[in-house]
XYZ file of C-alpha atoms in Angstrom:
606
model
C -3.786 -66.881 -70.260
C -5.061 -63.829 -72.122
C -7.519 -63.130 -69.379
C -4.819 -63.405 -66.731
C -2.503 -61.032 -68.950
C -5.394 -58.575 -68.797
C -5.940 -59.023 -65.034
C -2.234 -58.449 -64.518
C -2.308 -55.303 -66.478
C -4.494 -53.718 -64.126
C -2.885 -51.846 -61.152
C -2.858 -54.208 -58.197
C -4.211 -51.602 -55.842
C -7.382 -51.366 -57.727
C -8.516 -54.959 -56.553
C -8.321 -54.297 -52.809
C -9.986 -50.894 -53.479
C -12.940 -52.618 -55.339
C -13.285 -55.027 -52.613
C -13.393 -52.566 -49.878
C -16.140 -50.542 -51.778
C -18.194 -53.799 -52.529
C -18.130 -54.284 -48.523
C -19.054 -50.693 -48.011
C -22.092 -51.159 -50.352
C -23.254 -54.334 -48.871
C -26.197 -52.824 -46.758
C -27.547 -51.749 -50.125
C -28.037 -55.664 -50.807
C -30.025 -56.157 -47.549
C -27.048 -57.184 -45.167
C -28.682 -58.139 -41.975
C -28.057 -56.824 -38.509
C -26.279 -59.690 -37.311
C -23.961 -59.828 -40.306
C -23.400 -56.150 -40.237
C -22.164 -56.315 -36.788
C -19.643 -59.089 -37.931
C -18.311 -57.393 -40.712
C -17.781 -54.130 -38.490
C -15.894 -56.372 -35.895
C -13.959 -57.838 -38.654
C -12.841 -54.449 -39.892
C -11.955 -53.523 -36.388
C -9.853 -56.613 -35.948
C -8.210 -56.089 -39.203
C -7.033 -52.627 -37.899
C -5.423 -54.120 -34.994
C -3.846 -56.927 -36.804
C -2.441 -54.564 -39.499
C -0.556 -52.832 -36.800
C 1.114 -56.214 -35.664
C 1.821 -56.829 -39.374
C 3.749 -53.645 -39.613
C 5.808 -54.047 -36.476
C 6.400 -57.917 -36.855
C 6.147 -58.590 -40.493
C 7.803 -55.788 -41.825
C 9.979 -54.249 -38.939
C 10.806 -57.608 -37.512
C 9.776 -56.674 -33.979
C 7.642 -59.139 -32.098
C 5.349 -57.229 -29.782
C 1.995 -58.125 -28.595
C 1.047 -54.628 -27.255
C -1.515 -54.086 -29.902
C -4.279 -55.148 -27.386
C -3.138 -52.635 -24.855
C -3.205 -49.759 -27.690
C -6.577 -51.157 -28.691
C -7.783 -50.765 -24.963
C -6.174 -47.136 -24.805
C -8.181 -46.121 -27.879
C -11.329 -47.629 -26.663
C -11.332 -45.994 -23.171
C -10.030 -42.651 -24.568
C -13.129 -42.660 -26.950
C -15.359 -43.800 -24.254
C -14.191 -41.248 -21.622
C -14.611 -38.461 -24.291
C -18.097 -39.471 -25.066
C -19.159 -39.497 -21.469
C -17.372 -36.057 -21.325
C -19.599 -34.695 -24.032
C -17.076 -34.883 -26.857
C -19.193 -37.449 -29.179
C -17.744 -36.308 -32.651
C -16.425 -39.562 -34.074
C -13.610 -37.659 -36.114
C -12.380 -36.016 -32.916
C -12.352 -39.378 -30.996
C -10.762 -41.193 -33.812
C -7.843 -38.654 -33.803
C -7.469 -38.770 -30.125
C -7.481 -42.394 -29.794
C -5.010 -42.772 -32.576
C -2.762 -40.294 -30.780
C -3.147 -41.648 -27.336
C -2.286 -45.143 -28.774
C 0.645 -43.739 -30.659
C 1.957 -42.149 -27.366
C 1.526 -45.401 -25.525
C 3.361 -47.282 -28.149
C 6.299 -44.758 -27.847
C 6.387 -44.695 -24.039
C 6.204 -48.551 -23.859
C 8.572 -48.950 -26.790
C 11.591 -47.129 -25.960
C 12.579 -49.010 -22.658
C 11.941 -52.264 -24.557
C 14.125 -51.464 -27.421
C 16.764 -49.815 -25.312
C 17.254 -53.115 -23.349
C 17.463 -55.017 -26.758
C 17.008 -58.832 -27.638
C 13.635 -60.070 -26.590
C 12.868 -57.105 -24.123
C 10.334 -55.456 -26.423
C 8.308 -58.727 -26.752
C 8.431 -59.061 -22.886
C 7.562 -55.495 -22.182
C 4.610 -55.483 -24.546
C 3.494 -59.107 -23.241
C 3.275 -57.817 -19.787
C 1.689 -54.504 -20.947
C -1.336 -56.544 -22.051
C -1.410 -58.552 -18.813
C -1.449 -55.218 -16.762
C -4.436 -53.738 -18.819
C -7.100 -55.088 -16.585
C -5.051 -54.015 -13.388
C -4.459 -50.527 -14.720
C -8.175 -49.990 -15.603
C -9.191 -51.116 -12.049
C -6.662 -48.812 -10.582
C -8.472 -45.903 -12.175
C -11.961 -47.424 -11.559
C -13.614 -44.215 -10.645
C -13.140 -42.997 -14.317
C -13.077 -46.274 -16.101
C -15.712 -48.234 -14.269
C -13.032 -50.589 -13.107
C -13.806 -54.330 -13.915
C -17.387 -53.662 -14.315
C -16.696 -51.883 -17.414
C -17.141 -48.345 -18.704
C -20.922 -47.556 -19.420
C -22.879 -44.409 -20.146
C -21.204 -43.794 -23.542
C -23.366 -41.596 -25.777
C -23.931 -42.301 -29.518
C -21.395 -40.939 -31.917
C -22.090 -37.773 -33.904
C -20.792 -36.478 -37.229
C -20.992 -32.751 -37.730
C -23.477 -32.432 -34.737
C -25.779 -35.082 -36.063
C -26.186 -38.747 -34.457
C -24.867 -41.545 -36.310
C -27.396 -44.363 -36.630
C -26.439 -47.872 -37.035
C -26.333 -47.842 -40.936
C -24.141 -44.965 -41.154
C -21.862 -46.189 -38.458
C -21.387 -49.255 -40.649
C -20.135 -46.863 -43.363
C -17.835 -45.133 -40.853
C -16.035 -48.231 -39.601
C -15.598 -49.577 -43.360
C -14.419 -46.167 -44.461
C -11.875 -45.856 -41.672
C -10.666 -49.387 -42.541
C -10.216 -48.482 -46.224
C -8.487 -45.265 -45.397
C -6.091 -47.033 -43.096
C -5.283 -49.781 -45.398
C -4.465 -47.263 -48.217
C -2.204 -45.450 -45.940
C -0.403 -48.533 -44.882
C -0.102 -49.688 -48.501
C 1.459 -46.241 -49.484
C 3.841 -46.657 -46.351
C 4.890 -50.319 -47.145
C 5.552 -50.047 -50.880
C 7.516 -46.626 -50.287
C 11.357 -46.309 -49.304
C 10.253 -46.346 -45.679
C 8.663 -49.726 -46.302
C 11.889 -51.086 -47.697
C 13.823 -49.540 -44.773
C 11.587 -51.642 -42.487
C 12.326 -54.779 -44.626
C 16.055 -53.924 -44.552
C 15.960 -53.657 -40.807
C 14.095 -56.917 -40.465
C 16.863 -58.497 -42.594
C 19.744 -57.102 -40.748
C 20.309 -54.185 -38.260
C 23.898 -54.061 -39.566
C 22.644 -53.621 -43.101
C 20.177 -51.033 -42.148
C 22.858 -49.004 -40.300
C 25.322 -49.376 -43.356
C 22.856 -47.487 -45.628
C 22.122 -44.738 -43.045
C 19.236 -46.082 -41.106
C 18.949 -45.338 -37.534
C 18.244 -48.933 -36.136
C 16.642 -47.784 -32.777
C 14.500 -44.954 -34.459
C 13.131 -47.280 -37.365
C 12.390 -50.036 -34.755
C 10.469 -47.557 -32.711
C 8.692 -45.862 -35.463
C 7.384 -49.272 -36.722
C 6.060 -50.322 -33.345
C 4.676 -46.815 -32.653
C 3.133 -46.511 -36.151
C 1.607 -50.027 -35.581
C -0.086 -48.899 -32.373
C -2.160 -46.118 -34.312
C -4.491 -48.348 -36.107
C -5.263 -50.214 -32.895
C -6.246 -46.725 -31.339
C -8.520 -46.230 -34.227
C -10.089 -49.808 -33.824
C -10.588 -48.774 -30.036
C -12.516 -45.887 -30.915
C -14.845 -47.701 -33.127
C -15.141 -50.685 -30.826
C -16.375 -48.332 -27.942
C -19.121 -46.898 -30.171
C -20.514 -50.222 -31.378
C -22.256 -51.226 -28.080
C -21.801 -47.935 -26.273
C -19.994 -49.985 -23.509
C -16.205 -51.010 -22.818
C -15.244 -54.111 -20.744
C -11.704 -54.980 -19.849
C -12.208 -58.463 -20.644
C -12.211 -57.455 -24.280
C -8.491 -56.597 -24.152
C -6.977 -59.454 -22.539
C -4.321 -62.210 -23.323
C -6.909 -64.037 -25.344
C -7.544 -61.045 -27.583
C -3.758 -60.561 -28.090
C -3.457 -64.128 -28.853
C -6.213 -63.934 -31.423
C -4.585 -61.019 -33.058
C -1.275 -62.969 -33.236
C -3.221 -65.962 -34.946
C -4.817 -63.691 -37.577
C -1.488 -62.219 -38.356
C 0.060 -65.538 -38.937
C -3.036 -66.845 -40.865
C -3.286 -63.872 -43.266
C 0.427 -63.356 -43.515
C 2.655 -60.973 -41.557
C 4.484 -59.597 -44.456
C 1.355 -58.610 -46.304
C -0.744 -55.374 -46.299
C -4.053 -57.084 -46.954
C -3.026 -60.494 -45.115
C -4.444 -58.584 -42.095
C -7.781 -58.337 -43.601
C -7.931 -61.936 -44.633
C -6.909 -63.362 -41.235
C -9.209 -61.091 -39.232
C -12.136 -62.063 -41.570
C -11.558 -65.786 -41.235
C -11.119 -65.345 -37.492
C -14.094 -63.208 -36.918
C -16.586 -64.722 -39.301
C -15.419 -68.111 -38.200
C -14.394 -69.409 -34.958
C -15.230 -66.048 -33.039
C -18.851 -66.371 -33.744
C -19.335 -69.539 -31.685
C -19.906 -68.945 -27.960
C -18.640 -72.577 -27.347
C -15.521 -71.649 -28.972
C -14.533 -68.954 -26.565
C -14.165 -71.513 -23.716
C -11.280 -73.124 -25.511
C -10.145 -69.999 -27.423
C -6.507 -70.046 -25.961
C -6.080 -73.820 -26.630
C -7.353 -73.328 -30.357
C -5.114 -70.247 -30.832
C -2.017 -71.825 -29.208
C -2.480 -75.010 -31.644
C -3.119 -72.995 -34.531
C 0.039 -70.928 -33.950
C 2.036 -74.218 -33.668
C 0.639 -75.879 -36.563
C 0.285 -72.923 -38.784
C 3.722 -71.657 -37.920
C 5.070 -74.825 -39.352
C 2.700 -75.762 -42.214
C 1.761 -72.379 -43.129
C 4.890 -70.171 -43.029
C 4.015 -66.985 -44.770
C 0.344 -67.278 -44.242
C -2.429 -67.260 -47.002
C -0.832 -64.193 -48.638
C 2.466 -66.277 -49.508
C 0.195 -68.930 -50.806
C -1.541 -66.301 -53.187
C 1.789 -65.020 -54.322
C 2.977 -68.401 -55.109
C -0.091 -68.915 -57.294
C 0.247 -65.513 -58.833
C 3.860 -66.319 -59.748
C 2.970 -69.707 -61.200
C 0.152 -68.066 -63.338
C 2.750 -65.326 -64.467
C 5.072 -67.957 -65.686
C 2.483 -69.756 -67.639
C 1.474 -66.421 -69.107
C 5.142 -65.472 -69.900
C 5.084 -62.575 -67.691
C 8.371 -63.478 -65.891
C 11.562 -65.251 -66.644
C 12.908 -62.823 -69.116
C 16.161 -64.829 -69.129
C 19.490 -64.351 -67.702
C 22.022 -61.977 -68.969
C 24.223 -62.866 -72.023
C 27.512 -63.726 -70.556
C 30.991 -62.748 -71.925
C 29.431 -60.125 -74.248
C 31.202 -56.835 -75.117
C 28.292 -54.744 -74.652
C 29.198 -51.117 -73.462
C 28.230 -50.070 -70.148
C 27.012 -46.235 -69.745
C 29.857 -43.961 -68.538
C 30.099 -43.690 -64.644
C 29.029 -40.272 -63.307
C 31.840 -38.338 -61.562
C 32.156 -39.249 -57.901
C 33.483 -36.944 -55.049
C 35.854 -39.312 -53.362
C 37.276 -38.151 -49.968
C 40.726 -39.210 -48.478
C 40.471 -42.018 -45.860
C 43.232 -41.699 -43.172
C 43.392 -44.493 -40.671
C 45.943 -43.460 -38.124
C 47.275 -45.784 -35.510
C 44.061 -47.517 -34.482
C 44.101 -50.530 -32.065
C 41.175 -52.837 -31.220
C 41.275 -55.779 -28.633
C 38.462 -58.210 -28.019
C 39.160 -59.530 -24.656
C 42.626 -61.082 -24.819
C 42.762 -61.039 -28.640
C 44.385 -58.090 -30.156
C 42.570 -57.814 -33.505
C 44.579 -54.619 -34.686
C 47.603 -53.146 -33.129
C 48.617 -49.601 -33.951
C 47.538 -50.002 -37.754
C 47.518 -47.247 -40.079
C 45.982 -46.931 -43.740
C 45.734 -44.108 -46.252
C 43.394 -44.275 -49.226
C 43.122 -41.517 -51.899
C 40.271 -40.287 -54.216
C 40.446 -41.948 -57.566
C 42.538 -44.819 -56.514
C 41.940 -48.573 -55.465
C 43.644 -49.347 -52.073
C 43.734 -53.115 -51.295
C 43.723 -54.485 -47.817
C 45.052 -57.945 -48.074
C 46.194 -60.594 -45.387
C 45.492 -64.083 -44.177
C 42.242 -64.923 -42.398
C 42.145 -63.545 -38.904
C 44.582 -60.595 -39.853
C 42.222 -57.793 -38.963
C 40.773 -56.982 -42.392
C 37.228 -57.004 -41.625
C 37.677 -55.563 -38.167
C 39.185 -52.451 -39.806
C 36.411 -52.119 -42.256
C 33.964 -52.409 -39.244
C 35.788 -49.660 -37.398
C 35.714 -47.477 -40.479
C 31.825 -48.059 -40.599
C 31.463 -47.360 -36.943
C 30.453 -50.867 -36.042
C 33.174 -51.049 -33.664
C 35.159 -48.402 -31.832
C 38.913 -48.343 -31.787
C 40.659 -48.425 -28.464
C 43.128 -45.883 -29.625
C 43.650 -43.924 -32.888
C 41.936 -41.778 -35.307
C 39.811 -42.435 -38.426
C 39.235 -39.325 -40.759
C 37.418 -39.073 -44.036
C 38.325 -35.923 -45.515
C 38.857 -33.713 -42.649
C 35.904 -35.331 -40.559
C 36.996 -37.613 -37.590
C 34.336 -40.422 -37.507
C 35.713 -42.964 -34.886
C 33.061 -43.248 -32.126
C 30.286 -42.181 -34.624
C 27.130 -44.379 -34.854
C 27.048 -46.473 -38.000
C 24.285 -44.456 -39.704
C 26.025 -41.321 -39.159
C 29.096 -42.642 -40.784
C 27.025 -43.918 -43.722
C 25.688 -40.267 -43.987
C 29.157 -38.917 -44.038
C 29.463 -40.807 -47.387
C 30.853 -44.305 -46.485
C 29.151 -47.246 -48.466
C 30.173 -50.857 -48.287
C 29.512 -54.325 -49.312
C 29.573 -57.431 -47.180
C 31.216 -60.838 -47.317
C 27.843 -62.609 -47.939
C 25.555 -60.512 -49.914
C 22.905 -58.917 -47.554
C 19.594 -58.405 -49.130
C 16.279 -58.131 -47.754
C 13.456 -60.531 -48.763
C 10.345 -59.543 -50.739
C 11.924 -56.785 -52.761
C 12.751 -56.281 -56.484
C 16.214 -55.811 -57.757
C 15.426 -51.977 -58.548
C 13.843 -51.656 -54.930
C 16.993 -53.189 -53.403
C 19.285 -50.840 -55.280
C 17.083 -47.839 -54.697
C 17.170 -48.506 -50.899
C 20.900 -47.325 -50.773
C 19.645 -43.734 -51.017
C 17.619 -43.817 -47.954
C 19.772 -41.270 -46.301
C 20.786 -39.360 -49.480
C 17.409 -37.558 -50.022
C 15.216 -37.468 -47.105
C 11.564 -37.414 -47.048
C 9.069 -37.826 -43.993
C 6.299 -40.178 -43.480
C 3.614 -37.514 -44.087
C 4.470 -36.716 -47.692
C 4.802 -40.306 -48.216
C 1.549 -41.698 -47.298
C -0.270 -38.621 -49.055
C 1.885 -39.084 -51.928
C 2.664 -35.228 -51.789
C 5.094 -33.468 -54.422
C 8.038 -34.034 -52.112
C 7.581 -37.603 -52.187
C 7.143 -37.876 -55.815
C 10.122 -35.969 -56.463
C 12.543 -38.175 -54.287
C 10.954 -41.286 -55.558
C 11.613 -40.288 -59.175
C 15.257 -39.660 -58.141
C 15.659 -42.845 -56.525
C 14.207 -45.014 -59.521
C 16.326 -42.873 -61.921
C 19.519 -43.406 -59.932
C 18.837 -46.959 -59.283
C 18.297 -47.745 -63.132
C 21.531 -45.897 -63.845
C 23.526 -48.139 -61.388
C 21.901 -51.166 -62.681
C 22.797 -50.219 -66.184
C 26.417 -49.646 -64.907
C 26.631 -53.129 -63.370
C 24.866 -54.898 -66.253
C 21.539 -56.000 -64.250
C 19.156 -53.460 -65.929
C 17.014 -56.167 -67.424
C 16.447 -57.901 -64.035
C 15.120 -54.704 -62.496
C 11.544 -56.320 -61.528
C 12.945 -59.666 -60.460
C 13.134 -60.520 -56.618
C 16.439 -59.566 -55.526
C 17.113 -62.485 -53.177
C 16.223 -64.986 -56.151
C 19.530 -63.952 -58.003
C 22.524 -66.222 -58.082
C 25.580 -65.290 -56.064
C 27.584 -63.389 -58.593
C 24.632 -61.094 -59.532
C 23.764 -60.337 -55.918
C 27.447 -59.205 -55.464
C 27.037 -56.872 -58.267
C 23.521 -55.716 -56.811
C 25.379 -54.809 -53.587
C 27.777 -52.728 -55.616
C 24.958 -50.980 -57.495
C 23.382 -50.204 -54.155
C 26.580 -48.694 -52.606
C 26.819 -46.529 -55.944
C 23.347 -44.836 -55.712
C 24.370 -43.435 -52.207
C 26.911 -41.168 -53.958
C 29.698 -42.425 -51.822
C 32.903 -40.673 -50.887
C 34.454 -43.775 -49.640
C 33.462 -47.396 -51.055
C 34.462 -50.416 -49.026
C 34.272 -53.763 -50.899
C 34.618 -56.710 -48.598
C 35.511 -60.150 -50.391
C 33.366 -58.932 -53.280
C 34.787 -61.297 -55.754
C 34.386 -64.415 -53.598
C 32.508 -67.171 -55.238
C 32.333 -65.549 -58.564
C 33.241 -67.255 -61.896
C 35.798 -65.882 -64.307
C 33.405 -63.858 -66.588
C 31.896 -62.433 -63.568
C 35.247 -61.471 -62.030
C 36.002 -59.694 -65.221
C 32.787 -57.734 -65.220
C 33.486 -56.840 -61.583
C 37.027 -55.883 -62.253
C 35.864 -53.470 -65.037
C 33.287 -51.848 -62.892
C 35.798 -51.111 -60.108
C 38.234 -49.590 -62.595
C 35.398 -47.232 -63.637
C 34.515 -46.382 -60.250
C 37.999 -45.572 -59.426
C 38.366 -43.435 -62.669
C 35.314 -41.781 -61.646
C 36.886 -40.231 -58.577
C 35.761 -42.695 -55.883
C 38.043 -43.651 -53.000
C 37.845 -47.633 -52.966
C 39.150 -49.867 -50.274
C 39.399 -53.562 -51.456
C 39.439 -56.357 -49.121
C 40.070 -59.520 -51.350
C 41.848 -62.853 -51.204
C 42.086 -63.245 -54.932
C 45.679 -62.160 -55.346
C 45.806 -61.905 -58.982
C 42.507 -59.716 -59.080
C 44.320 -57.400 -56.469
C 47.444 -57.069 -58.430
C 45.396 -56.100 -61.646
C 43.325 -53.594 -59.738
C 45.080 -51.994 -56.925
C 47.161 -48.670 -57.010
C 48.375 -49.343 -53.620
C 48.218 -52.539 -51.480
C 48.393 -52.752 -47.668
C 49.054 -56.218 -46.089
C 48.054 -57.163 -42.619
C 49.243 -59.996 -40.359
C 48.237 -60.531 -36.905
C 46.657 -57.057 -36.650
C 49.746 -55.205 -37.900
C 50.902 -53.651 -41.266
C 53.596 -55.770 -42.398
C 54.069 -54.246 -45.833
C 52.611 -51.398 -47.940
C 53.316 -50.084 -51.499
C 52.769 -50.736 -55.146
C 51.577 -53.987 -56.370
C 54.869 -54.543 -58.184
C 56.488 -54.181 -54.765
C 54.118 -56.340 -52.880
C 54.140 -59.125 -55.348
C 57.702 -60.008 -54.438
C 57.763 -59.038 -50.803
C 59.330 -62.199 -49.133
C 57.384 -61.468 -45.810
C 53.914 -61.104 -47.965
C 54.838 -64.274 -49.817
C 55.282 -66.236 -46.480
C 52.266 -64.648 -44.459
C 49.710 -64.343 -47.300
C 50.495 -66.801 -49.866
C 52.284 -69.507 -47.518
C 55.434 -69.528 -49.736
C 58.220 -71.131 -47.536
C 61.760 -69.798 -47.095
C 63.215 -72.884 -48.687
C 61.713 -71.956 -52.038
C 64.975 -70.438 -53.240
C 63.545 -69.305 -56.808
C 60.886 -67.054 -55.182
C 63.300 -65.960 -52.609
C 65.794 -65.005 -55.092
C 63.218 -63.100 -57.264
C 62.294 -61.045 -54.128
C 65.733 -59.791 -53.346
């Protein structure tokens, strides 16, 4: 276990880098021509698979268009070479950009239509590749393929076979370094958040359409790079190389290696290329093999080999004592850090109505919440509480009425824009993306607070480092506030329900909200956890935050709320101080189910 502890003390990214450098130096150890070609083809396939990993594994968008992007890159490089532009760097840039453009152009209609449209659009795009090539046969060579490609050059010198091997492996190493930087950044967490739930993504200020398109388009870029490299291996490009069989092979490699893994693409591509793809007999039954593998692999190997590796690593970590630092001490009086001042804004819900078909969810309903106070919204199931929260957040548009946060009307705004105004929320069921740590899950709440683009992120420029430092500092402070700091490195989804609810509150806090919406946040918590939660809500209120609390725990509502608004059948039936609401006969009847015959309570209410 000492050896394992030493291994785990080394930064994880050094191991794939060392493996990449070893592959780069293989020719120095007498790598033969045939094996050298297979390694290059494996690297090229890994580039294509990595694009699918990004769009499917991280962004959650099933799309098989990488084969078409691969073809676009290959024909771009081939046509450039025939036209006299043989510089490999220029070809790589142009091929990557053309593939990116194809991804954007084909992704927009598929994503606009929603549901499975992107999968179907990309599927038909792959089927159309041979026909598109045939239509432009005068330039592409049609179904006979594109020949006459000149050897690639670098700085005016022809690249021989040995140096081209170095180019292929270097391009793969550099791309996977870029992809790794992207995946572990706030953008990578945003992709995971989107995959988990578009509603959750919108609630933290992520544009669902833009992020989906970004994942699909960026996934097209490495396919374009792969196409440029492929065109220069044999100096010939055939349309048969980009058909449905290849698209299925890419999907099979993705599933085998692990879709939610940066380096799973390398593992899956290497196994496919160095294994079955070398057999000429296999090609006759490739589709049958891939189809069977996808069925069996999808059932028996969920998560791919990368998930198996993670499970083995976690088991060794436990044996070495590197995890399981224990649950928090419950019921202690450990002092929490002071909550930083918060700039709450007045919420005004003025006469909003909302109907779903013949069901009137809200009918001329109004509510007002002030900074520094807790406004509770209570009522029986189906009274319209969550519908009101969803309209405040922008998920529903009111049929009539206004919603103001401060002086800004937000009704009709997209959810991500409402979030950027300063609205944060929790959910009835804790909504946390898979595969992220507690610290990362909390830091994801700052996605729209400090903005940093993709380029500084992948290149690790000072702007990225500054924003990341702020993200981590604010997330750690929020975790200290809710009492989860000692669990910062644990997998967020592994926490019990009570801790996940506190994690959601912490994620909302880091967004510097002007308005905090808490939806059934105490549901399922035990007595100690409810006490911790109540203390946290009080401190947030004293810090100046505007809080709207939807809650069924009437005792908790009476203890926390400054004002209580009671809904029944979509209308406000009472509003006032807790002492008034506690004895209101209609509230007792509608909300608590106290019948009119209960004379003792009826007498107390008069």
